[in-house]
């Protein structure tokens, strides 16, 4: 079974190589009767045998009409898929154990009905493809461990219009997403170091805590910050400036006392905690260091580094 599966994937890779955009054609569409279609063909065969044995032309005519209907259904199922273009969209990263999602854009020159697509062993998403606008489908895929996730080929199929035939294709859009470690709070399992140089002046940033002074009013400044008292006394428009201290950055490192995966999970929890507290943090791994900062971009950079740490070793 494994040999047959390997040969099937090898043949698919040769016939339908990976690409970020694929247009379905006769080279990539396969058609077989569905379960209902097989029962339908058996019924047609029974009718044909009865008509032949009893020399009944009405039964023979009915059998041929039903067969022509099956043939029409087969052609319409093929036309419903042919010409659809699939493009890889945005991939959303997540923590291990959560559902990663991949966006796929579909477009066609004609309206297409009841298109189902999804990854293997996942629930298919149903959609129609409008010829006037691109359709976007967000496909979920479960993640089990950190690292780079490749969900594999996308199955796209239709049984339109009668459900007698199943036309399908399998396309590799080179989709991938980074899976971050699961966030697990560690009691004392992390090494951290703070900037304790007392000679350095404390850094500040704009905030709402401490009054810093007055500044000239400019177009667009909020009226709530206008120094009305100074305005009444001097006639000069000024606004109040407030600041808040920036905490000393924390350098987060991997704890050598626990396993790599546990240490990365603890680091992930620490990163999220520092980000929520708006406390600057830096990340130091074996051969990679990320300078102290805060913000969504900095958090994603650190999480991506944890996802790829010693991957494949």
PDB file of C-alpha atoms in Angstrom:
ATOM      1  CA  UNK A   1       0.000   0.000   0.000  1.00  0.00           C
ATOM      2  CA  UNK A   2       2.833   2.370   0.856  1.00  0.00           C
ATOM      3  CA  UNK A   3       4.542   1.554  -2.433  1.00  0.00           C
ATOM      4  CA  UNK A   4       1.365   2.282  -4.378  1.00  0.00           C
ATOM      5  CA  UNK A   5       0.895   5.535  -2.447  1.00  0.00           C
ATOM      6  CA  UNK A   6       4.487   6.584  -3.149  1.00  0.00           C
ATOM      7  CA  UNK A   7       4.087   5.801  -6.851  1.00  0.00           C
ATOM      8  CA  UNK A   8       0.829   7.789  -6.950  1.00  0.00           C
ATOM      9  CA  UNK A   9       2.468  10.864  -5.398  1.00  0.00           C
ATOM     10  CA  UNK A  10       5.492  10.534  -7.676  1.00  0.00           C
ATOM     11  CA  UNK A  11       3.234  10.414 -10.705  1.00  0.00           C
ATOM     12  CA  UNK A  12       1.245  13.413  -9.424  1.00  0.00           C
ATOM     13  CA  UNK A  13       4.426  15.406  -8.816  1.00  0.00           C
ATOM     14  CA  UNK A  14       5.518  14.765 -12.388  1.00  0.00           C
ATOM     15  CA  UNK A  15       2.132  15.467 -13.983  1.00  0.00           C
ATOM     16  CA  UNK A  16       1.064  18.346 -11.678  1.00  0.00           C
ATOM     17  CA  UNK A  17       4.233  20.020 -10.365  1.00  0.00           C
ATOM     18  CA  UNK A  18       3.937  22.541  -7.492  1.00  0.00           C
ATOM     19  CA  UNK A  19       3.127  26.122  -8.444  1.00  0.00           C
ATOM     20  CA  UNK A  20       1.654  29.144  -6.660  1.00  0.00           C
ATOM     21  CA  UNK A  21      -1.043  29.424  -9.370  1.00  0.00           C
ATOM     22  CA  UNK A  22      -2.743  26.579 -11.236  1.00  0.00           C
ATOM     23  CA  UNK A  23      -5.449  26.559 -13.904  1.00  0.00           C
ATOM     24  CA  UNK A  24      -7.492  23.359 -14.168  1.00  0.00           C
ATOM     25  CA  UNK A  25      -7.578  21.669 -17.573  1.00  0.00           C
ATOM     26  CA  UNK A  26      -7.983  18.226 -19.111  1.00  0.00           C
ATOM     27  CA  UNK A  27      -4.466  17.351 -17.864  1.00  0.00           C
ATOM     28  CA  UNK A  28      -5.384  17.917 -14.239  1.00  0.00           C
ATOM     29  CA  UNK A  29      -9.070  16.911 -13.988  1.00  0.00           C
ATOM     30  CA  UNK A  30     -10.098  13.327 -13.243  1.00  0.00           C
ATOM     31  CA  UNK A  31     -13.662  11.977 -13.480  1.00  0.00           C
ATOM     32  CA  UNK A  32     -15.246   8.826 -12.096  1.00  0.00           C
ATOM     33  CA  UNK A  33     -18.865   7.832 -11.356  1.00  0.00           C
ATOM     34  CA  UNK A  34     -19.973   8.531  -7.796  1.00  0.00           C
ATOM     35  CA  UNK A  35     -21.757   5.888  -5.699  1.00  0.00           C
ATOM     36  CA  UNK A  36     -25.107   7.154  -6.970  1.00  0.00           C
ATOM     37  CA  UNK A  37     -23.687   7.128 -10.510  1.00  0.00           C
ATOM     38  CA  UNK A  38     -22.670   3.456 -10.256  1.00  0.00           C
ATOM     39  CA  UNK A  39     -26.161   2.518  -9.036  1.00  0.00           C
ATOM     40  CA  UNK A  40     -27.610   4.570 -11.886  1.00  0.00           C
ATOM     41  CA  UNK A  41     -25.487   2.680 -14.457  1.00  0.00           C
ATOM     42  CA  UNK A  42     -26.529  -0.678 -12.975  1.00  0.00           C
ATOM     43  CA  UNK A  43     -30.162   0.347 -13.327  1.00  0.00           C
ATOM     44  CA  UNK A  44     -29.574   1.316 -16.967  1.00  0.00           C
ATOM     45  CA  UNK A  45     -27.935  -2.053 -17.614  1.00  0.00           C
ATOM     46  CA  UNK A  46     -30.880  -3.923 -16.034  1.00  0.00           C
ATOM     47  CA  UNK A  47     -33.299  -1.941 -18.171  1.00  0.00           C
ATOM     48  CA  UNK A  48     -31.274  -2.734 -21.274  1.00  0.00           C
ATOM     49  CA  UNK A  49     -31.232  -6.494 -20.475  1.00  0.00           C
ATOM     50  CA  UNK A  50     -34.987  -6.504 -19.802  1.00  0.00           C
ATOM     51  CA  UNK A  51     -35.684  -4.611 -23.015  1.00  0.00           C
ATOM     52  CA  UNK A  52     -33.490  -7.001 -25.010  1.00  0.00           C
ATOM     53  CA  UNK A  53     -34.943 -10.205 -23.516  1.00  0.00           C
ATOM     54  CA  UNK A  54     -38.558  -9.086 -23.893  1.00  0.00           C
ATOM     55  CA  UNK A  55     -37.925  -7.182 -27.159  1.00  0.00           C
ATOM     56  CA  UNK A  56     -39.616  -4.136 -25.655  1.00  0.00           C
ATOM     57  CA  UNK A  57     -38.609  -0.987 -27.507  1.00  0.00           C
ATOM     58  CA  UNK A  58     -40.027   1.348 -24.855  1.00  0.00           C
ATOM     59  CA  UNK A  59     -37.742  -0.091 -22.175  1.00  0.00           C
ATOM     60  CA  UNK A  60     -34.759   0.059 -24.557  1.00  0.00           C
ATOM     61  CA  UNK A  61     -35.553   3.688 -25.380  1.00  0.00           C
ATOM     62  CA  UNK A  62     -35.764   4.530 -21.676  1.00  0.00           C
ATOM     63  CA  UNK A  63     -32.368   2.856 -21.061  1.00  0.00           C
ATOM     64  CA  UNK A  64     -30.722   4.864 -23.864  1.00  0.00           C
ATOM     65  CA  UNK A  65     -32.263   8.155 -22.651  1.00  0.00           C
ATOM     66  CA  UNK A  66     -30.983   7.534 -19.142  1.00  0.00           C
ATOM     67  CA  UNK A  67     -27.515   6.719 -20.510  1.00  0.00           C
ATOM     68  CA  UNK A  68     -27.475   9.945 -22.511  1.00  0.00           C
ATOM     69  CA  UNK A  69     -28.438  11.830 -19.339  1.00  0.00           C
ATOM     70  CA  UNK A  70     -25.470  10.253 -17.551  1.00  0.00           C
ATOM     71  CA  UNK A  71     -23.167  11.266 -20.385  1.00  0.00           C
ATOM     72  CA  UNK A  72     -24.440  14.859 -20.210  1.00  0.00           C
ATOM     73  CA  UNK A  73     -23.888  14.903 -16.464  1.00  0.00           C
ATOM     74  CA  UNK A  74     -20.297  13.762 -17.014  1.00  0.00           C
ATOM     75  CA  UNK A  75     -19.588  16.587 -19.474  1.00  0.00           C
ATOM     76  CA  UNK A  76     -21.181  19.231 -17.245  1.00  0.00           C
ATOM     77  CA  UNK A  77     -19.157  18.085 -14.241  1.00  0.00           C
ATOM     78  CA  UNK A  78     -15.965  18.476 -16.277  1.00  0.00           C
ATOM     79  CA  UNK A  79     -16.979  21.934 -17.567  1.00  0.00           C
ATOM     80  CA  UNK A  80     -17.779  23.022 -14.018  1.00  0.00           C
ATOM     81  CA  UNK A  81     -14.116  22.551 -13.024  1.00  0.00           C
ATOM     82  CA  UNK A  82     -12.302  23.289 -16.261  1.00  0.00           C
ATOM     83  CA  UNK A  83     -10.816  26.794 -16.431  1.00  0.00           C
ATOM     84  CA  UNK A  84     -10.840  27.523 -12.698  1.00  0.00           C
ATOM     85  CA  UNK A  85      -7.607  29.188 -11.565  1.00  0.00           C
ATOM     86  CA  UNK A  86      -6.354  28.618  -8.018  1.00  0.00           C
ATOM     87  CA  UNK A  87      -3.850  31.040  -6.466  1.00  0.00           C
ATOM     88  CA  UNK A  88      -2.058  30.709  -3.159  1.00  0.00           C
ATOM     89  CA  UNK A  89      -2.953  33.462  -0.709  1.00  0.00           C
ATOM     90  CA  UNK A  90      -1.939  34.369   2.802  1.00  0.00           C
ATOM     91  CA  UNK A  91      -0.913  31.695   5.295  1.00  0.00           C
ATOM     92  CA  UNK A  92      -1.667  32.318   8.978  1.00  0.00           C
ATOM     93  CA  UNK A  93       0.734  30.955  11.570  1.00  0.00           C
ATOM     94  CA  UNK A  94      -0.467  29.588  14.903  1.00  0.00           C
ATOM     95  CA  UNK A  95       0.729  27.776  17.997  1.00  0.00           C
ATOM     96  CA  UNK A  96       1.169  23.997  17.919  1.00  0.00           C
ATOM     97  CA  UNK A  97      -2.137  22.249  18.525  1.00  0.00           C
ATOM     98  CA  UNK A  98      -4.192  25.015  16.917  1.00  0.00           C
ATOM     99  CA  UNK A  99      -5.636  25.252  13.404  1.00  0.00           C
ATOM    100  CA  UNK A 100      -3.435  26.956  10.825  1.00  0.00           C
ATOM    101  CA  UNK A 101      -5.328  28.532   7.931  1.00  0.00           C
ATOM    102  CA  UNK A 102      -4.445  29.020   4.279  1.00  0.00           C
ATOM    103  CA  UNK A 103      -6.228  31.377   1.914  1.00  0.00           C
ATOM    104  CA  UNK A 104      -6.842  30.196  -1.651  1.00  0.00           C
ATOM    105  CA  UNK A 105      -8.208  32.522  -4.337  1.00  0.00           C
ATOM    106  CA  UNK A 106     -10.404  31.079  -7.103  1.00  0.00           C
ATOM    107  CA  UNK A 107     -11.321  32.787 -10.365  1.00  0.00           C
ATOM    108  CA  UNK A 108     -12.978  31.709 -13.618  1.00  0.00           C
ATOM    109  CA  UNK A 109     -14.391  33.210 -16.776  1.00  0.00           C
ATOM    110  CA  UNK A 110     -17.811  31.631 -16.187  1.00  0.00           C
ATOM    111  CA  UNK A 111     -19.920  31.106 -13.058  1.00  0.00           C
ATOM    112  CA  UNK A 112     -19.132  27.743 -11.404  1.00  0.00           C
ATOM    113  CA  UNK A 113     -21.453  25.927  -9.013  1.00  0.00           C
ATOM    114  CA  UNK A 114     -20.896  23.935  -5.816  1.00  0.00           C
ATOM    115  CA  UNK A 115     -17.114  23.698  -5.741  1.00  0.00           C
ATOM    116  CA  UNK A 116     -15.682  21.825  -2.747  1.00  0.00           C
ATOM    117  CA  UNK A 117     -12.053  22.126  -1.769  1.00  0.00           C
ATOM    118  CA  UNK A 118      -9.882  21.264   1.202  1.00  0.00           C
ATOM    119  CA  UNK A 119      -6.869  19.306   2.356  1.00  0.00           C
ATOM    120  CA  UNK A 120      -6.754  15.553   2.903  1.00  0.00           C
ATOM    121  CA  UNK A 121      -8.496  14.402   6.121  1.00  0.00           C
ATOM    122  CA  UNK A 122     -10.093  17.821   6.696  1.00  0.00           C
ATOM    123  CA  UNK A 123     -13.612  19.128   6.221  1.00  0.00           C
ATOM    124  CA  UNK A 124     -14.118  20.481   2.696  1.00  0.00           C
ATOM    125  CA  UNK A 125     -15.272  24.068   2.151  1.00  0.00           C
ATOM    126  CA  UNK A 126     -18.125  24.652  -0.311  1.00  0.00           C
ATOM    127  CA  UNK A 127     -18.202  27.716  -2.525  1.00  0.00           C
ATOM    128  CA  UNK A 128     -19.383  29.073  -5.856  1.00  0.00           C
ATOM    129  CA  UNK A 129     -16.956  30.825  -8.178  1.00  0.00           C
ATOM    130  CA  UNK A 130     -18.233  34.143  -9.504  1.00  0.00           C
ATOM    131  CA  UNK A 131     -16.919  35.199 -12.895  1.00  0.00           C
ATOM    132  CA  UNK A 132     -17.067  38.878 -11.849  1.00  0.00           C
ATOM    133  CA  UNK A 133     -15.088  38.628  -8.585  1.00  0.00           C
ATOM    134  CA  UNK A 134     -12.388  36.386  -7.196  1.00  0.00           C
ATOM    135  CA  UNK A 135     -13.625  33.983  -4.516  1.00  0.00           C
ATOM    136  CA  UNK A 136     -11.493  33.434  -1.436  1.00  0.00           C
ATOM    137  CA  UNK A 137     -11.593  30.250   0.604  1.00  0.00           C
ATOM    138  CA  UNK A 138      -9.882  29.917   3.971  1.00  0.00           C
ATOM    139  CA  UNK A 139      -8.842  26.319   4.478  1.00  0.00           C
ATOM    140  CA  UNK A 140      -8.006  25.092   7.996  1.00  0.00           C
ATOM    141  CA  UNK A 141      -5.343  22.504   8.714  1.00  0.00           C
ATOM    142  CA  UNK A 142      -4.488  21.079  12.144  1.00  0.00           C
ATOM    143  CA  UNK A 143      -0.963  21.551  13.490  1.00  0.00           C
ATOM    144  CA  UNK A 144       0.691  19.085  15.826  1.00  0.00           C
ATOM    145  CA  UNK A 145       4.242  20.344  16.337  1.00  0.00           C
ATOM    146  CA  UNK A 146       6.288  23.508  15.890  1.00  0.00           C
ATOM    147  CA  UNK A 147       8.242  24.167  12.707  1.00  0.00           C
ATOM    148  CA  UNK A 148       7.371  24.666   9.087  1.00  0.00           C
ATOM    149  CA  UNK A 149       4.011  23.154   8.181  1.00  0.00           C
ATOM    150  CA  UNK A 150       3.282  21.966   4.652  1.00  0.00           C
ATOM    151  CA  UNK A 151      -0.387  20.940   4.394  1.00  0.00           C
ATOM    152  CA  UNK A 152       0.110  19.096   1.101  1.00  0.00           C
ATOM    153  CA  UNK A 153      -2.076  19.114  -1.971  1.00  0.00           C
ATOM    154  CA  UNK A 154      -5.495  20.722  -2.164  1.00  0.00           C
ATOM    155  CA  UNK A 155      -8.419  18.581  -3.253  1.00  0.00           C
ATOM    156  CA  UNK A 156     -10.960  20.394  -5.399  1.00  0.00           C
ATOM    157  CA  UNK A 157     -14.032  18.557  -6.668  1.00  0.00           C
ATOM    158  CA  UNK A 158     -17.586  18.951  -7.895  1.00  0.00           C
ATOM    159  CA  UNK A 159     -20.573  16.646  -8.380  1.00  0.00           C
ATOM    160  CA  UNK A 160     -22.607  19.248 -10.204  1.00  0.00           C
ATOM    161  CA  UNK A 161     -25.301  18.949 -11.588  1.00  0.00           C
ATOM    162  CA  UNK A 162     -26.867  15.580 -10.647  1.00  0.00           C
ATOM    163  CA  UNK A 163     -24.308  13.988  -8.349  1.00  0.00           C
ATOM    164  CA  UNK A 164     -23.798  11.054 -10.718  1.00  0.00           C
ATOM    165  CA  UNK A 165     -20.155  11.890 -11.513  1.00  0.00           C
ATOM    166  CA  UNK A 166     -17.313  13.153  -9.357  1.00  0.00           C
ATOM    167  CA  UNK A 167     -14.831  15.429 -11.137  1.00  0.00           C
ATOM    168  CA  UNK A 168     -11.796  16.311  -9.060  1.00  0.00           C
ATOM    169  CA  UNK A 169      -8.219  17.508  -9.104  1.00  0.00           C
ATOM    170  CA  UNK A 170      -5.339  17.678  -6.636  1.00  0.00           C
ATOM    171  CA  UNK A 171      -3.098  20.743  -6.782  1.00  0.00           C
ATOM    172  CA  UNK A 172       0.080  21.675  -4.924  1.00  0.00           C
ATOM    173  CA  UNK A 173       0.181  25.469  -4.405  1.00  0.00           C
ATOM    174  CA  UNK A 174       3.416  25.434  -2.390  1.00  0.00           C
ATOM    175  CA  UNK A 175       1.566  26.447   0.771  1.00  0.00           C
ATOM    176  CA  UNK A 176       3.408  26.582   4.076  1.00  0.00           C
ATOM    177  CA  UNK A 177       3.097  28.239   7.476  1.00  0.00           C
ATOM    178  CA  UNK A 178       5.239  28.517  10.570  1.00  0.00           C
ATOM    179  CA  UNK A 179       3.930  26.778  13.674  1.00  0.00           C
ATOM    180  CA  UNK A 180       5.056  28.399  16.916  1.00  0.00           C
ATOM    181  CA  UNK A 181       5.647  26.441  20.126  1.00  0.00           C
ATOM    182  CA  UNK A 182       2.736  26.032  22.508  1.00  0.00           C
ATOM    183  CA  UNK A 183       2.780  28.632  25.256  1.00  0.00           C
ATOM    184  CA  UNK A 184       3.330  26.895  28.593  1.00  0.00           C
ATOM    185  CA  UNK A 185       4.121  28.952  31.655  1.00  0.00           C
ATOM    186  CA  UNK A 186       7.293  27.776  33.354  1.00  0.00           C
ATOM    187  CA  UNK A 187       7.638  28.449  37.093  1.00  0.00           C
ATOM    188  CA  UNK A 188      11.373  29.238  37.191  1.00  0.00           C
ATOM    189  CA  UNK A 189      12.661  27.537  34.106  1.00  0.00           C
ATOM    190  CA  UNK A 190      13.922  30.638  32.277  1.00  0.00           C
ATOM    191  CA  UNK A 191      17.159  32.548  32.416  1.00  0.00           C
ATOM    192  CA  UNK A 192      16.765  36.294  32.163  1.00  0.00           C
ATOM    193  CA  UNK A 193      19.087  39.226  32.525  1.00  0.00           C
ATOM    194  CA  UNK A 194      18.162  42.866  32.922  1.00  0.00           C
ATOM    195  CA  UNK A 195      20.028  45.988  32.084  1.00  0.00           C
ATOM    196  CA  UNK A 196      21.176  47.083  35.546  1.00  0.00           C
ATOM    197  CA  UNK A 197      23.529  49.891  34.557  1.00  0.00           C
ATOM    198  CA  UNK A 198      22.511  52.608  36.992  1.00  0.00           C
ATOM    199  CA  UNK A 199      24.537  55.250  35.142  1.00  0.00           C
ATOM    200  CA  UNK A 200      22.249  55.087  32.142  1.00  0.00           C
ATOM    201  CA  UNK A 201      19.401  57.644  32.252  1.00  0.00           C
ATOM    202  CA  UNK A 202      15.989  56.092  32.397  1.00  0.00           C
ATOM    203  CA  UNK A 203      14.359  55.937  28.997  1.00  0.00           C
ATOM    204  CA  UNK A 204      10.892  57.362  28.494  1.00  0.00           C
ATOM    205  CA  UNK A 205       8.238  57.289  25.800  1.00  0.00           C
ATOM    206  CA  UNK A 206       5.033  59.253  25.174  1.00  0.00           C
ATOM    207  CA  UNK A 207       2.343  58.174  27.579  1.00  0.00           C
ATOM    208  CA  UNK A 208      -0.232  59.403  30.065  1.00  0.00           C
ATOM    209  CA  UNK A 209       1.447  59.030  33.459  1.00  0.00           C
ATOM    210  CA  UNK A 210       3.963  61.846  34.115  1.00  0.00           C
ATOM    211  CA  UNK A 211       3.717  65.495  33.073  1.00  0.00           C
ATOM    212  CA  UNK A 212       6.738  66.375  30.899  1.00  0.00           C
ATOM    213  CA  UNK A 213       6.091  69.979  29.917  1.00  0.00           C
ATOM    214  CA  UNK A 214       4.365  72.174  27.362  1.00  0.00           C
ATOM    215  CA  UNK A 215       4.702  72.118  23.619  1.00  0.00           C
ATOM    216  CA  UNK A 216       3.420  74.362  20.876  1.00  0.00           C
ATOM    217  CA  UNK A 217      -0.033  73.406  19.606  1.00  0.00           C
ATOM    218  CA  UNK A 218      -0.216  72.085  16.065  1.00  0.00           C
ATOM    219  CA  UNK A 219      -3.076  71.376  13.709  1.00  0.00           C
ATOM    220  CA  UNK A 220      -4.573  67.972  14.578  1.00  0.00           C
ATOM    221  CA  UNK A 221      -3.664  67.933  18.297  1.00  0.00           C
ATOM    222  CA  UNK A 222      -6.450  66.845  20.622  1.00  0.00           C
ATOM    223  CA  UNK A 223      -8.302  69.606  22.467  1.00  0.00           C
ATOM    224  CA  UNK A 224      -8.147  67.545  25.664  1.00  0.00           C
ATOM    225  CA  UNK A 225      -4.385  68.207  25.786  1.00  0.00           C
ATOM    226  CA  UNK A 226      -4.631  71.989  25.349  1.00  0.00           C
ATOM    227  CA  UNK A 227      -3.223  73.984  28.296  1.00  0.00           C
ATOM    228  CA  UNK A 228      -6.249  76.208  28.787  1.00  0.00           C
ATOM    229  CA  UNK A 229      -4.785  78.029  31.799  1.00  0.00           C
ATOM    230  CA  UNK A 230      -1.683  79.117  29.874  1.00  0.00           C
ATOM    231  CA  UNK A 231      -3.873  80.051  26.945  1.00  0.00           C
ATOM    232  CA  UNK A 232      -5.964  82.359  29.171  1.00  0.00           C
ATOM    233  CA  UNK A 233      -2.855  83.946  30.687  1.00  0.00           C
ATOM    234  CA  UNK A 234      -0.617  84.350  27.643  1.00  0.00           C
ATOM    235  CA  UNK A 235      -2.907  83.853  24.678  1.00  0.00           C
ATOM    236  CA  UNK A 236      -0.494  81.240  23.322  1.00  0.00           C
ATOM    237  CA  UNK A 237      -1.806  77.859  22.223  1.00  0.00           C
ATOM    238  CA  UNK A 238       0.144  75.048  23.874  1.00  0.00           C
ATOM    239  CA  UNK A 239      -0.497  71.403  24.692  1.00  0.00           C
ATOM    240  CA  UNK A 240       0.534  69.276  27.665  1.00  0.00           C
ATOM    241  CA  UNK A 241       3.087  66.524  27.131  1.00  0.00           C
ATOM    242  CA  UNK A 242       2.976  63.348  29.230  1.00  0.00           C
ATOM    243  CA  UNK A 243       5.480  60.491  29.277  1.00  0.00           C
ATOM    244  CA  UNK A 244       5.910  57.123  30.941  1.00  0.00           C
ATOM    245  CA  UNK A 245       9.144  55.328  31.849  1.00  0.00           C
ATOM    246  CA  UNK A 246      10.362  52.424  29.746  1.00  0.00           C
ATOM    247  CA  UNK A 247      11.248  49.406  31.816  1.00  0.00           C
ATOM    248  CA  UNK A 248      14.710  47.890  31.397  1.00  0.00           C
ATOM    249  CA  UNK A 249      14.664  45.265  28.643  1.00  0.00           C
ATOM    250  CA  UNK A 250      14.745  41.625  29.647  1.00  0.00           C
ATOM    251  CA  UNK A 251      16.945  39.178  27.769  1.00  0.00           C
ATOM    252  CA  UNK A 252      15.133  35.865  27.423  1.00  0.00           C
ATOM    253  CA  UNK A 253      17.254  32.775  26.896  1.00  0.00           C
ATOM    254  CA  UNK A 254      16.630  29.063  26.634  1.00  0.00           C
ATOM    255  CA  UNK A 255      16.822  27.176  29.904  1.00  0.00           C
ATOM    256  CA  UNK A 256      19.355  24.353  29.673  1.00  0.00           C
ATOM    257  CA  UNK A 257      17.800  22.442  32.582  1.00  0.00           C
ATOM    258  CA  UNK A 258      14.762  21.270  30.643  1.00  0.00           C
ATOM    259  CA  UNK A 259      14.198  19.740  27.228  1.00  0.00           C
ATOM    260  CA  UNK A 260      14.354  21.926  24.142  1.00  0.00           C
ATOM    261  CA  UNK A 261      10.623  21.718  23.461  1.00  0.00           C
ATOM    262  CA  UNK A 262       9.691  22.548  27.057  1.00  0.00           C
ATOM    263  CA  UNK A 263      12.164  25.410  27.101  1.00  0.00           C
ATOM    264  CA  UNK A 264      10.758  26.829  23.870  1.00  0.00           C
ATOM    265  CA  UNK A 265       7.219  26.587  25.250  1.00  0.00           C
ATOM    266  CA  UNK A 266       8.298  28.474  28.378  1.00  0.00           C
ATOM    267  CA  UNK A 267      10.003  31.091  26.232  1.00  0.00           C
ATOM    268  CA  UNK A 268       6.840  31.500  24.180  1.00  0.00           C
ATOM    269  CA  UNK A 269       4.795  32.133  27.320  1.00  0.00           C
ATOM    270  CA  UNK A 270       7.373  34.675  28.491  1.00  0.00           C
ATOM    271  CA  UNK A 271       7.315  36.477  25.142  1.00  0.00           C
ATOM    272  CA  UNK A 272       3.531  36.790  25.246  1.00  0.00           C
ATOM    273  CA  UNK A 273       3.584  37.948  28.849  1.00  0.00           C
ATOM    274  CA  UNK A 274       6.196  40.648  28.194  1.00  0.00           C
ATOM    275  CA  UNK A 275       4.290  41.808  25.119  1.00  0.00           C
ATOM    276  CA  UNK A 276       1.028  42.052  27.061  1.00  0.00           C
ATOM    277  CA  UNK A 277       2.799  44.014  29.820  1.00  0.00           C
ATOM    278  CA  UNK A 278       4.409  46.323  27.237  1.00  0.00           C
ATOM    279  CA  UNK A 279       7.829  45.490  28.672  1.00  0.00           C
ATOM    280  CA  UNK A 280      10.763  45.480  26.202  1.00  0.00           C
ATOM    281  CA  UNK A 281      12.405  42.112  25.728  1.00  0.00           C
ATOM    282  CA  UNK A 282      15.213  40.584  23.723  1.00  0.00           C
ATOM    283  CA  UNK A 283      15.670  36.993  22.642  1.00  0.00           C
ATOM    284  CA  UNK A 284      18.959  35.141  22.640  1.00  0.00           C
ATOM    285  CA  UNK A 285      19.299  31.653  21.246  1.00  0.00           C
ATOM    286  CA  UNK A 286      22.465  29.726  20.470  1.00  0.00           C
ATOM    287  CA  UNK A 287      23.549  31.528  17.320  1.00  0.00           C
ATOM    288  CA  UNK A 288      20.778  34.044  16.974  1.00  0.00           C
ATOM    289  CA  UNK A 289      20.068  37.220  18.897  1.00  0.00           C
ATOM    290  CA  UNK A 290      17.150  39.589  18.482  1.00  0.00           C
ATOM    291  CA  UNK A 291      17.555  43.057  19.936  1.00  0.00           C
ATOM    292  CA  UNK A 292      15.223  44.364  22.618  1.00  0.00           C
ATOM    293  CA  UNK A 293      11.987  45.915  21.423  1.00  0.00           C
ATOM    294  CA  UNK A 294       8.230  45.591  21.792  1.00  0.00           C
ATOM    295  CA  UNK A 295       5.363  45.483  19.357  1.00  0.00           C
ATOM    296  CA  UNK A 296       3.557  43.040  17.109  1.00  0.00           C
ATOM    297  CA  UNK A 297       6.344  42.892  14.527  1.00  0.00           C
ATOM    298  CA  UNK A 298       8.974  42.185  17.181  1.00  0.00           C
ATOM    299  CA  UNK A 299       6.796  39.484  18.772  1.00  0.00           C
ATOM    300  CA  UNK A 300       6.283  37.722  15.433  1.00  0.00           C
ATOM    301  CA  UNK A 301      10.026  37.861  14.716  1.00  0.00           C
ATOM    302  CA  UNK A 302      10.761  36.182  18.060  1.00  0.00           C
ATOM    303  CA  UNK A 303       8.035  33.554  17.650  1.00  0.00           C
ATOM    304  CA  UNK A 304       9.282  32.703  14.144  1.00  0.00           C
ATOM    305  CA  UNK A 305      12.781  32.245  15.540  1.00  0.00           C
ATOM    306  CA  UNK A 306      11.448  29.825  18.156  1.00  0.00           C
ATOM    307  CA  UNK A 307       9.470  27.923  15.512  1.00  0.00           C
ATOM    308  CA  UNK A 308      12.601  27.332  13.419  1.00  0.00           C
ATOM    309  CA  UNK A 309      15.010  26.702  16.287  1.00  0.00           C
ATOM    310  CA  UNK A 310      17.033  23.554  15.486  1.00  0.00           C
ATOM    311  CA  UNK A 311      14.269  22.353  13.174  1.00  0.00           C
ATOM    312  CA  UNK A 312      15.080  19.037  11.589  1.00  0.00           C
ATOM    313  CA  UNK A 313      17.867  18.143  14.000  1.00  0.00           C
TER     314      UNK A 313
END
